[in-house]
Coordinates of C-alpha atoms and ligand atoms in Angstrom, one line a residue:
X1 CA 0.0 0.0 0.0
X2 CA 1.2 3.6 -0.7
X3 CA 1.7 5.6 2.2
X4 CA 0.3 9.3 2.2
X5 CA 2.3 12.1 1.8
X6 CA 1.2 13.5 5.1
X7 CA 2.0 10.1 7.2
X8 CA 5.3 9.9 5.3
X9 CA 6.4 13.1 6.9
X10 CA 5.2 12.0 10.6
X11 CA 7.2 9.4 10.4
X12 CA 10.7 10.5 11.9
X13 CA 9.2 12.4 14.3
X14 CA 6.7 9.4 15.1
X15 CA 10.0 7.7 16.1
X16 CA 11.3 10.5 17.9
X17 CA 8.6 11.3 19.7
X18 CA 8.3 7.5 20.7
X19 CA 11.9 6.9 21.6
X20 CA 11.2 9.4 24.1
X21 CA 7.9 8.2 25.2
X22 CA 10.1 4.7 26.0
X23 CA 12.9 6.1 27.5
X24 CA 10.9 8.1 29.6
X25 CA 8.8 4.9 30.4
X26 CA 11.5 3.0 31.1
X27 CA 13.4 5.6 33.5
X28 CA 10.1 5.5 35.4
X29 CA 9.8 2.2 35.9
X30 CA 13.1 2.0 36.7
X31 CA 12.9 4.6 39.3
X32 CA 9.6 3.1 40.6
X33 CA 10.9 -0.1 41.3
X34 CA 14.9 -0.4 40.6
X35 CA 16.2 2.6 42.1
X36 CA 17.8 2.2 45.4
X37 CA 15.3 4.3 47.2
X38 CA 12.2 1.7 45.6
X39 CA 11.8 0.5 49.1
X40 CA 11.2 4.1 50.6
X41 CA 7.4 4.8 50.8
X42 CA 5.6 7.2 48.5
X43 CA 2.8 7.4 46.1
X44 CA 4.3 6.2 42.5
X45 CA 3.8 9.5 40.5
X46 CA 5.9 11.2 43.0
X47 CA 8.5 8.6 42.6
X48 CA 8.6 8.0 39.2
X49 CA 9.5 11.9 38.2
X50 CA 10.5 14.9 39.7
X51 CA 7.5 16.9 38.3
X52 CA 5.2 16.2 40.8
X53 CA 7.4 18.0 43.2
X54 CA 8.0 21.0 41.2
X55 CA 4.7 21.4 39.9
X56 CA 3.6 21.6 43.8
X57 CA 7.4 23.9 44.9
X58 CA 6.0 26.2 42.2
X59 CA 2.1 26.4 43.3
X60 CA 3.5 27.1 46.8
X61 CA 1.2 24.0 47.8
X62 CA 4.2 21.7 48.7
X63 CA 4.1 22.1 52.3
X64 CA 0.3 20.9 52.7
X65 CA 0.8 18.4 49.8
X66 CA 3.8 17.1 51.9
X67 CA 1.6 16.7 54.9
X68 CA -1.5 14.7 53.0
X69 CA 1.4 12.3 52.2
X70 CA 3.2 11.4 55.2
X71 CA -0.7 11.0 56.8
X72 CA -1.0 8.5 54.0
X73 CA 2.5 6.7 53.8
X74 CA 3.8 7.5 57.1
X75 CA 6.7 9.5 58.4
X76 CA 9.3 9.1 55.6
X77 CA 8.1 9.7 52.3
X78 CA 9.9 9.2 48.7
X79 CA 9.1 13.0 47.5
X80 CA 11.2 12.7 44.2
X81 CA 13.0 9.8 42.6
X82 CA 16.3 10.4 44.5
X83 CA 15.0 12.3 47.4
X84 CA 13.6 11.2 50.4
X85 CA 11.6 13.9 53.9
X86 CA 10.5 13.2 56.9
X87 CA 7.8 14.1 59.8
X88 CA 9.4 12.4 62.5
X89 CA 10.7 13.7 65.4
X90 CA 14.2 11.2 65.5
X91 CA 14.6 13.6 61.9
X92 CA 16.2 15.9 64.2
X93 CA 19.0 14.1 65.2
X94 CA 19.6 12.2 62.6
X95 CA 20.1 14.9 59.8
X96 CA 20.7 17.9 62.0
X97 CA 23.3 16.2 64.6
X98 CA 24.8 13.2 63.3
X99 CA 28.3 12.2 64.2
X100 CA 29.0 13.2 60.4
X101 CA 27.7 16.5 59.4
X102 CA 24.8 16.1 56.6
X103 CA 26.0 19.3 54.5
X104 CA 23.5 21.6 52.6
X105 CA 22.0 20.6 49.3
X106 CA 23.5 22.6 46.4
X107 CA 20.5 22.8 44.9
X108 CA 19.3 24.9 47.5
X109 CA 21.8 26.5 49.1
X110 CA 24.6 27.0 46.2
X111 CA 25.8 30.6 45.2
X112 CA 26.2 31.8 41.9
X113 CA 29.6 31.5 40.1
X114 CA 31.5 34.1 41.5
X115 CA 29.4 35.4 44.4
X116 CA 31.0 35.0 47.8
X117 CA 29.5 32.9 50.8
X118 CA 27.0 33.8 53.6
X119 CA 26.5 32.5 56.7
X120 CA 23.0 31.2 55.7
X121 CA 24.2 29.5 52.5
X122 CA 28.1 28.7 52.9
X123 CA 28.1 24.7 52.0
X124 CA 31.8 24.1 53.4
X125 CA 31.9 23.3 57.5
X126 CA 35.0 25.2 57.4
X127 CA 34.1 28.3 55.8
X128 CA 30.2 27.9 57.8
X129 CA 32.4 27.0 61.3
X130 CA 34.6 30.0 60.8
X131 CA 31.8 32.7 59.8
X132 CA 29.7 31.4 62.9
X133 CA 32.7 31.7 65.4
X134 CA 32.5 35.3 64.6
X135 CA 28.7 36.1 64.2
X136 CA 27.7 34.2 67.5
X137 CA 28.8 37.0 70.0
X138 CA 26.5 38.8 69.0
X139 CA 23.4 36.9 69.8
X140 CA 24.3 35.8 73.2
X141 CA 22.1 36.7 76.6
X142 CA 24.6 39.3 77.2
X143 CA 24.4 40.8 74.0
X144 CA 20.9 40.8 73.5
X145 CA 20.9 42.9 77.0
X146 CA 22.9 45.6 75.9
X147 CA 20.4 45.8 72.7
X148 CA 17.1 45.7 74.7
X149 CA 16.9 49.8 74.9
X150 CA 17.1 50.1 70.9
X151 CA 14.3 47.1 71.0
X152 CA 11.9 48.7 73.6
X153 CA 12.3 51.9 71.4
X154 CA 11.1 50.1 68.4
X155 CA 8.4 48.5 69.8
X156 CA 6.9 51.9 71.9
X157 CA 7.3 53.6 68.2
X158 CA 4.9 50.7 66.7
X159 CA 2.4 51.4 69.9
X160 CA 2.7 55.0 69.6
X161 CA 1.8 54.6 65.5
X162 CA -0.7 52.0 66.1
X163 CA -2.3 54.2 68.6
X164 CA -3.1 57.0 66.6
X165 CA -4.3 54.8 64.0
X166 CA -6.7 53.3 66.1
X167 CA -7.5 57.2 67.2
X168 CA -7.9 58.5 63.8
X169 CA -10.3 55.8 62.7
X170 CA -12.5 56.0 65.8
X171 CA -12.7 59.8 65.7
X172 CA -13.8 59.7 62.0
X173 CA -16.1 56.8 62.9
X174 CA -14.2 54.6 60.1
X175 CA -13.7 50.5 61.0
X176 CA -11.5 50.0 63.8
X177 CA -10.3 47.2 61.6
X178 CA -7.1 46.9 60.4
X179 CA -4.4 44.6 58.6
X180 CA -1.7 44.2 60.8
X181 CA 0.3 41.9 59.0
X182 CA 2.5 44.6 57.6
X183 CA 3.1 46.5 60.6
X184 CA 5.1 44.0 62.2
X185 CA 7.4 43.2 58.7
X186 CA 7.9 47.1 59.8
X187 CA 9.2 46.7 63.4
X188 CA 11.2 44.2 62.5
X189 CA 12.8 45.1 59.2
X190 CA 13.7 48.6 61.4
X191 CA 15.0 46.6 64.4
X192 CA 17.2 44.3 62.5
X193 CA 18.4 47.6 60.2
X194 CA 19.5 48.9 63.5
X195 CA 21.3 46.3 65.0
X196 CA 22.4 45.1 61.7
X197 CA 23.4 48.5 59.6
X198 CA 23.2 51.4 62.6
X199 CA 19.8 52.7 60.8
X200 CA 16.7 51.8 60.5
X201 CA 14.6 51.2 57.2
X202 CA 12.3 53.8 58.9
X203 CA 8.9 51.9 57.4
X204 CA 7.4 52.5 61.0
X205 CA 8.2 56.2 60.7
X206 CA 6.9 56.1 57.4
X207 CA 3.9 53.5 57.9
X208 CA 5.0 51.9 55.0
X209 CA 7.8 49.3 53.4
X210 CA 11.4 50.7 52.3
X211 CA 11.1 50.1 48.3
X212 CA 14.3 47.4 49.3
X213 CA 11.7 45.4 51.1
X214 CA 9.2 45.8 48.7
X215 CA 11.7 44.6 46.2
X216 CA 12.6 41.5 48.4
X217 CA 9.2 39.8 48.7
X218 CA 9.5 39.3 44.9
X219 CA 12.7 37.8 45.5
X220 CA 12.0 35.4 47.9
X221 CA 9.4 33.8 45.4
X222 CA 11.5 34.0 42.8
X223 CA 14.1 32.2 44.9
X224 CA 11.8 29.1 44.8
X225 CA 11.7 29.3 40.7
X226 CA 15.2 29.4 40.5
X227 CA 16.0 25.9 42.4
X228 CA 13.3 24.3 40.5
X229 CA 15.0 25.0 37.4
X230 CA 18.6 24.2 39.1
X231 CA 17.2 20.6 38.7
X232 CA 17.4 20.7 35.0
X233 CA 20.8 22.3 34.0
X234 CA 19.5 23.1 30.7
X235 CA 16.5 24.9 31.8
X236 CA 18.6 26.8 34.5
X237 CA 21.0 28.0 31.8
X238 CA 18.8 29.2 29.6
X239 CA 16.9 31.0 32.6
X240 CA 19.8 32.5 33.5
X241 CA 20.4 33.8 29.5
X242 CA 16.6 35.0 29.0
X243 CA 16.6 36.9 32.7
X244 CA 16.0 40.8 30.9
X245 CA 18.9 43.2 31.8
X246 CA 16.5 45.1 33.7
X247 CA 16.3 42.9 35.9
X248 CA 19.7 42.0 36.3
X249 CA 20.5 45.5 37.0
X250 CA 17.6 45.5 39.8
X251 CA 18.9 42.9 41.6
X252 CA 22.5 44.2 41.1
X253 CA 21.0 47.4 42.6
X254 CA 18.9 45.8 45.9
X255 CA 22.6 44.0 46.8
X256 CA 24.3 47.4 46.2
X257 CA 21.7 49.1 49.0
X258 CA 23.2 46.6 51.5
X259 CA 26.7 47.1 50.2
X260 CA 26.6 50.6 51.3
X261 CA 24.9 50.5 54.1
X262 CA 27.7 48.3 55.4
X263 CA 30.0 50.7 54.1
X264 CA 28.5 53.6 55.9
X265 CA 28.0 51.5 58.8
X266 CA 31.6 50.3 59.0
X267 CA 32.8 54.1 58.9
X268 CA 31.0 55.0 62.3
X269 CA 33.1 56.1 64.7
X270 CA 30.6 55.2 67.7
X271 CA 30.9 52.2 70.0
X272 CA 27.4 50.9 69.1
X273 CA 26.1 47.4 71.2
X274 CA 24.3 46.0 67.5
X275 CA 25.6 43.1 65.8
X276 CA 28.1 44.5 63.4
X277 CA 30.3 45.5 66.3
X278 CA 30.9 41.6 67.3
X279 CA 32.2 41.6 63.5
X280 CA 33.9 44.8 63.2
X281 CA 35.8 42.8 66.5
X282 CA 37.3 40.3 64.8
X283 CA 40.1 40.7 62.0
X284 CA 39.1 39.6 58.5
X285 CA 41.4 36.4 58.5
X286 CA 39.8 34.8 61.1
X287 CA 36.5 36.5 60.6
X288 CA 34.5 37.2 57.4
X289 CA 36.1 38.9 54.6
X290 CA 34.6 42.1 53.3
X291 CA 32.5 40.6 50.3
X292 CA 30.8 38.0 52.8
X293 CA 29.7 40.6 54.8
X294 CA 28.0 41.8 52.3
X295 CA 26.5 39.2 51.3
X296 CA 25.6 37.6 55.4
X297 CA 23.9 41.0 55.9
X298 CA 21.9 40.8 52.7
X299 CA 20.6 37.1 53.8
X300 CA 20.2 38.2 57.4
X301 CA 18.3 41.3 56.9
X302 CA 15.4 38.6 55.8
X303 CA 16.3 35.7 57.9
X304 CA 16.4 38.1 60.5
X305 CA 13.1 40.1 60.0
X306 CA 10.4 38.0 57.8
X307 CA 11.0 34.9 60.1
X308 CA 10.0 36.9 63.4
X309 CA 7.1 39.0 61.6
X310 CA 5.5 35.7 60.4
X311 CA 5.3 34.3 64.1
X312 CA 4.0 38.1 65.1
X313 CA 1.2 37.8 63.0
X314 CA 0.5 33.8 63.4
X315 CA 0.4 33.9 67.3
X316 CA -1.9 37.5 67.1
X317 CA -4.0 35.6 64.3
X318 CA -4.6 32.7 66.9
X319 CA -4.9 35.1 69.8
X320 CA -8.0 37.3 67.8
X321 CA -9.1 33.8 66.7
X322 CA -9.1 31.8 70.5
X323 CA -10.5 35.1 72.4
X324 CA -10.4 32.8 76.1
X325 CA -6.9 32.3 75.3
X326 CA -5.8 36.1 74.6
X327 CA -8.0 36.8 77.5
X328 CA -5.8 34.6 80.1
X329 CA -2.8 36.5 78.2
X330 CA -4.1 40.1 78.7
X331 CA -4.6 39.3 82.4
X332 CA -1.2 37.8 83.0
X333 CA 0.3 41.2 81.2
X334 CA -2.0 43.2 82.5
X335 CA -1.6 42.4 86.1
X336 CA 2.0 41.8 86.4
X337 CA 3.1 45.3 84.8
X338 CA 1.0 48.5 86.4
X339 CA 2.7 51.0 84.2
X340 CA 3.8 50.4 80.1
X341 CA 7.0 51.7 81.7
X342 CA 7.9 48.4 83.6
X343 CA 8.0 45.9 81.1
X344 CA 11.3 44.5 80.7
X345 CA 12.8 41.1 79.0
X346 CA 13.4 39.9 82.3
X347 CA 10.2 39.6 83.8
X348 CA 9.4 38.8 80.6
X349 CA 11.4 35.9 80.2
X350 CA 9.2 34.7 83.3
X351 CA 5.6 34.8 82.4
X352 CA 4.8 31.5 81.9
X353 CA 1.3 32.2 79.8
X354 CA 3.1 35.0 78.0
X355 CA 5.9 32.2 77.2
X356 CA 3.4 28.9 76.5
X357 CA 1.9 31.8 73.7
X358 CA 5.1 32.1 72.0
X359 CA 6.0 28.4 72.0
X360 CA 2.3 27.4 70.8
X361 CA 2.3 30.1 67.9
X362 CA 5.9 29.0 66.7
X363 CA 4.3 25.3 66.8
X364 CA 1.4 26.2 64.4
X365 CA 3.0 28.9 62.3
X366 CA 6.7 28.0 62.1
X367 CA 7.8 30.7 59.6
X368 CA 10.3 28.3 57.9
X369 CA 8.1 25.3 57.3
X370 CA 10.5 22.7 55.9
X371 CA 13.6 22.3 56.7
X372 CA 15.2 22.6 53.1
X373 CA 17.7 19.6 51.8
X374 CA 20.8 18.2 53.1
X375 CA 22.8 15.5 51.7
X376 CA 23.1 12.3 53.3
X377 CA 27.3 11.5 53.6
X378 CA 28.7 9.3 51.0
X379 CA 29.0 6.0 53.7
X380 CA 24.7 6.2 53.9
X381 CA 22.7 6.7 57.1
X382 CA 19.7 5.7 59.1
X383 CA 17.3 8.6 59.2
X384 CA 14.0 7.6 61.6
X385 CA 14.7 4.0 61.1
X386 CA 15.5 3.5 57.4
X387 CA 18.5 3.2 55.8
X388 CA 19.3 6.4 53.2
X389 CA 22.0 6.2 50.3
X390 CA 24.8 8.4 50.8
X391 CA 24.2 11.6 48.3
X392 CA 20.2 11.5 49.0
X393 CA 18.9 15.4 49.7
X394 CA 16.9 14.4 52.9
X395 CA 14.9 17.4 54.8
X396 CA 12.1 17.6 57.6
X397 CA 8.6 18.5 57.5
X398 CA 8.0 20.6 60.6
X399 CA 4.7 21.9 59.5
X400 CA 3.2 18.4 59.7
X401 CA 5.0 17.4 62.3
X402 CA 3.8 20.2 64.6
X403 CA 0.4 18.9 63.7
X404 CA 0.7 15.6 63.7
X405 CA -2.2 14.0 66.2
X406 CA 0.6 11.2 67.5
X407 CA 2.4 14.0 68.5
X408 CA 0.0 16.6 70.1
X409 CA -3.4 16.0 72.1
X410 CA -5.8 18.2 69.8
X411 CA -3.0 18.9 67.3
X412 CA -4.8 21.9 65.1
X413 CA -6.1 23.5 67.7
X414 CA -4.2 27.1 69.6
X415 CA -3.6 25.8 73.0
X416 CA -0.9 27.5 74.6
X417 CA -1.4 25.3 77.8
X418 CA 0.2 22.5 76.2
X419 CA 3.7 24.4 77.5
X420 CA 3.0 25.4 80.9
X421 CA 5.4 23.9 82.7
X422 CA 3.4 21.4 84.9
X423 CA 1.3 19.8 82.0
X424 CA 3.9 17.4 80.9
X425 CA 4.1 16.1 84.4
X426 CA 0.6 15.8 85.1
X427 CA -0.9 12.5 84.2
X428 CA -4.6 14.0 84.4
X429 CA -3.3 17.0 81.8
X430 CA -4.9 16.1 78.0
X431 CA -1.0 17.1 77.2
X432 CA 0.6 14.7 79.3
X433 CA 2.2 12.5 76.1
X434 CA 2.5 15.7 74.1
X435 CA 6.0 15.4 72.5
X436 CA 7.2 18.8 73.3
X437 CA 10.6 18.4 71.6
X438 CA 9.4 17.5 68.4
X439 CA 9.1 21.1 68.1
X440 CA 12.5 22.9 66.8
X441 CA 11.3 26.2 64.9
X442 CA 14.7 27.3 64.9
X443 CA 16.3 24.1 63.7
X444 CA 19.3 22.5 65.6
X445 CA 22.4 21.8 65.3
X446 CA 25.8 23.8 63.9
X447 CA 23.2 24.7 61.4
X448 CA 20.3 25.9 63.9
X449 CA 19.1 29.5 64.4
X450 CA 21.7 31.9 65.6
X451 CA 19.0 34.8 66.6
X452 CA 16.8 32.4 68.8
X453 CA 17.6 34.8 72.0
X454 CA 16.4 38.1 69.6
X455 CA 13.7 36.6 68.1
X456 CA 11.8 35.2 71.7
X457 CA 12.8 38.9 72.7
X458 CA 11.1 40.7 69.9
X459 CA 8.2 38.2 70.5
X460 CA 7.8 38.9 74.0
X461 CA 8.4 42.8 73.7
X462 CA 5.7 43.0 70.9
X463 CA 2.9 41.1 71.9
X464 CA 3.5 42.0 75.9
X465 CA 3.1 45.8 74.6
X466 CA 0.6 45.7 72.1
X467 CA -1.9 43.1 74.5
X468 CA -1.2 45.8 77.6
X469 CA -2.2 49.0 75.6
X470 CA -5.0 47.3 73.1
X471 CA -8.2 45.4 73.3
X472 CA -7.9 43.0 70.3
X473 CA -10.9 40.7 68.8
X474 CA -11.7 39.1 65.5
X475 CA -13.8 40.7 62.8
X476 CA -16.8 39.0 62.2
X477 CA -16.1 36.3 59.2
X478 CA -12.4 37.4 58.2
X479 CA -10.2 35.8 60.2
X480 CA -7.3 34.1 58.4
X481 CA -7.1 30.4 58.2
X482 CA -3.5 29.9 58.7
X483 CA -3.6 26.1 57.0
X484 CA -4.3 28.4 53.9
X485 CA -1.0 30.5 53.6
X486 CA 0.6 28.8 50.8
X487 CA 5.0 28.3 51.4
X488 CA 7.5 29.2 48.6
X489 CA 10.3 29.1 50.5
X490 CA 9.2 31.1 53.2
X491 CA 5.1 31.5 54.0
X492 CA 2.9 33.8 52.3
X493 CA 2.0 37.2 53.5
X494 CA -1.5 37.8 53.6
X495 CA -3.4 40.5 55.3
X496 CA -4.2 39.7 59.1
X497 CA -7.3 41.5 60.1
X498 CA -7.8 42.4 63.4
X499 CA -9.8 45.0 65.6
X500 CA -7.8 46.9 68.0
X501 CA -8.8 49.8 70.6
X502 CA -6.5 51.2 73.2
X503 CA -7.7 50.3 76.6
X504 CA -10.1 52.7 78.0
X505 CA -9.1 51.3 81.5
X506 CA -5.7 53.3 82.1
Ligands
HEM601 C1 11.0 33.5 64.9 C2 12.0 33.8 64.3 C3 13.0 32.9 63.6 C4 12.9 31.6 63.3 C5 11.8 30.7 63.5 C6 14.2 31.2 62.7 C7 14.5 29.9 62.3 C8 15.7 29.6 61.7 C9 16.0 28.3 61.1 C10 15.0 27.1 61.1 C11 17.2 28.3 60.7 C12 18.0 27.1 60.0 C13 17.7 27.1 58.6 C14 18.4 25.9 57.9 O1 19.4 25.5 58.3 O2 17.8 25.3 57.0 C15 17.8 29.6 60.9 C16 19.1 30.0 60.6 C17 19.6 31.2 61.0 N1 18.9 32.3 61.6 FE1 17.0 32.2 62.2 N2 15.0 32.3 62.7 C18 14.4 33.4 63.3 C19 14.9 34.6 63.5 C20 16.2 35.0 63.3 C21 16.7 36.3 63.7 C22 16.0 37.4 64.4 C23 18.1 36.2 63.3 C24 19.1 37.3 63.5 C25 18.9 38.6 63.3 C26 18.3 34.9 62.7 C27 19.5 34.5 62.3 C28 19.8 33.3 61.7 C29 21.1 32.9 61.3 C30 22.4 33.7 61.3 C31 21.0 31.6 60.8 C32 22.0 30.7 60.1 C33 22.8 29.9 61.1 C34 23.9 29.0 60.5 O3 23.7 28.5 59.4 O4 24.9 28.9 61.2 N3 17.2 34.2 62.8 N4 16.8 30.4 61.5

């Protein structure tokens, strides 16, 4: 039989477009049931390719899609054909404190040619070991004493702003409603531009964000696209070729903002107790060169900031939405302090309720949701009970395992009880088997948060403040449903509406 002219030309790419169809076949089957992680747990599509996974990284759905399948397979899931998280609470230990370091993924964490290391992202122990000797003086108790003054006058500038914002509407008879999300990004971008750079962004001044924080909430997202492309080489390149010189020369332009900042910051005469003094302190051979400076300060100015303002507007977001828990807060504020004036960290430090808040907010609305990849060491190790290839990316899911049932008595719900120091004791308290330490918001480890100590401060200075001086409650029908934030990299902001008048008591 003659064969058309049409299905004569379809034939080569017939056969292309089949050969590719096989091989793709055959590398999924291979991965599915030949590839040394086959025995790992994990639904087949998922295992098969990487696509899955990226699809979901790039929807910003990968955190909740992570948790429907570790309630399905269990705690250690097969998320990717040579990748391998985990919900359980051994994961801790075993990535994050093994006897041989698990190092950070490239993928993740790998600078671009030519760009110098950060604390955040510096892959080589050495280098990480070296940059951390230096930085940690500056996050210690005693250090974080001789900041309080310049915290307490960031917070009573947020009271001061958010009481005549509260004025203004109730004198014009406008909503007392308001979206207080953004208002803590502003207390804490200014407090870390303070401590970090000697000046503040000034968005609480201004009631509005610096255009460099505008700038970086795009970046963060874009973050997320760039190491789904880093797992196809080809499609990074070419990425990297098509980005418009536009903006190349934006981003050039955001990292030259810190650079002289750092510069102008590094030509102070003054003795200043913030954190670039504990650098400043240490020569540049056995501290950080100039360029990584640079380049720690750009990373910490959102590790530093966006972290703490996410918890901010979790716990208040709980608080509005559990009004018997803020309630039992208020009092405990409210009674212990007779004057604004008096609160300090130190008593602080001591309020239990105040304290259980913080620990139950960072439970539910831990700003850094998974634990991004490390590589297992070439010899293999057991992670939570199964053996792992050496070179495997391996991370932890600490969204779902802060609300994991077999974890937590009433594991979705805001129950700052749960960390009151007698309830783990008491066999008759619901949170008796409550596994407390599952819990590590700031990771742990060489690796783990170095501004734990700041972060609990700006916690407990904030809400202590803002709960003595305002009545706060829920509007009617828009409270945020914090299950809904979706994660690309870091969680999404969304507006938190709250109602808020100054106490009428005083
Ligand atoms: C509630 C607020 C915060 C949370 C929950 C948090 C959490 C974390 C976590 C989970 C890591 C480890 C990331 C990883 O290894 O994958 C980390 C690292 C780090 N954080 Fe925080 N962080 C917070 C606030 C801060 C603040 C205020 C600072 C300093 C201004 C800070 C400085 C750092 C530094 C320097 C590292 C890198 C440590 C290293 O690699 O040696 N963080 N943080």
């Amino acid at each position: 039989m003659l064969m058309s002219e049409e299905s004569r030309s379809l034939g080569p790419a017939a056969v292309v477009a089949f050969s590719v169809f096989v091989y793709f076949a055959l590398r999924a089957t291979y991965n599915v049931f030949f590839h040394p992680l086959s025995n790992v747990p994990g639904p087949y599509t998922w295992s098969a390719s990487r696509l899955p996974f990226i699809i979901s990284l790039l929807n910003g759905t990968i955190v909740h899609e992570f948790q429907q399948l570790h309630r399905k397979y269990g705690p250690v899931i097969r998320i990717a054909p040579d990748e391998v998280t985990f919900a359980g609470a051994e994961a801790w230990t075993d990535i994050l404190q093994p006897r041989e370091q698990f190092l950070k993924d490239p993928v993740w964490w790998a600078k671009q040619p030519g760009n110098p290391d950060s604390i955040i992202n510096a892959i080589n122990p050495e280098i990480h070991a070296r940059m951390r000797k230096t930085l940690a003086p500056a996050f210690t108790l005693r250090a974080l004493r001789a900041q309080e003054p310049i915290l307490h006058q960031y917070v009573n500038l947020l009271v001061e702003k958010l009481t005549q914002l509260a004025s203004d509407a109730s004198s014009s008879n406008e909503t007392t409603e308001f979206d207080i999300a953004p208002w803590f990004n502003y207390i804490t971008f200014d407090i870390f531009g303070d401590l970090g750079f000697g000046e503040s962004f000034n968005c609480l001044q201004n009631s509005r964000y610096h255009p460099w924080i505008a700038l970086l909430f795009n970046s963060v997202k874009a973050a997320s696209f760039v190491a789904a492309a880093r797992f196809y080489p080809l499609v990074e390149f070419l990425l990297l070729k098509i980005i418009p010189p536009s903006l190349k020369k934006m981003q050039r332009d955001h990292y030259q903002q810190i650079v002289d900042k750092v510069e102008r910051r590094l030509n102070y005469e003054l003795e200043r107790p913030d954190i670039m003094s504990h650098v400043i302190a240490i020569d540049d051979k056995r501290g950080f060169s100039r360029d990584e400076i640079n380049a720690t300060f750009m990373v910490l100015t959102t590790a530093g900031s966006e972290t703490t303002a996410t918890v901010l507007g979790g716990t208040l977001n709980y608080l509005v939405s559990y009004p018997d828990k803020l309630h039992i807060l208020s009092n405990e504020i409210r009674q212990r302090f007779s004057t604004f004036e008096d609160i300090t960290l130190d008593v602080l430090f001591s309020l239990p309720y105040l304290n259980a808040v913080i620990n139950e907010g960072l439970r539910l609305c831990p700003p850094i949701p998974w634990v991004l990849p490390r590589k297992v060491p070439a010899s293999g190790a057991t992670v939570c009970g199964t053996w792992i290839p050496g070179g495997t990316p391996v991370s932890i899911q600490q969204y779902t395992l802060n609300r994991d049932p077999s974890y937590f008595s009433s594991a979705t719900s805001f129950l700052p009880e749960r960390w009151l120091p007698d309830e783990n004791s008491n066999q008759d308290s619901p949170f008796y088997n409550d596994h407390r330490d599952a819990v590590q918001p700031f990771s742990v480890g060489p690796r783990s948060c170095l501004g734990e100590h700041l972060a609990r401060a700006e916690l407990r200075l904030v809400l202590a403040k803002l709960v003595w001086k305002f009545n706060f409650s829920a509007p009617k029908g828009k409270v945020l449903e914090w299950e809904q934030l979706r994660t690309f990299l870091l969680v999404e902001k969304r507006p938190i509406l709250v109602r808020m008048k100054p106490r009428q008591d005083l």
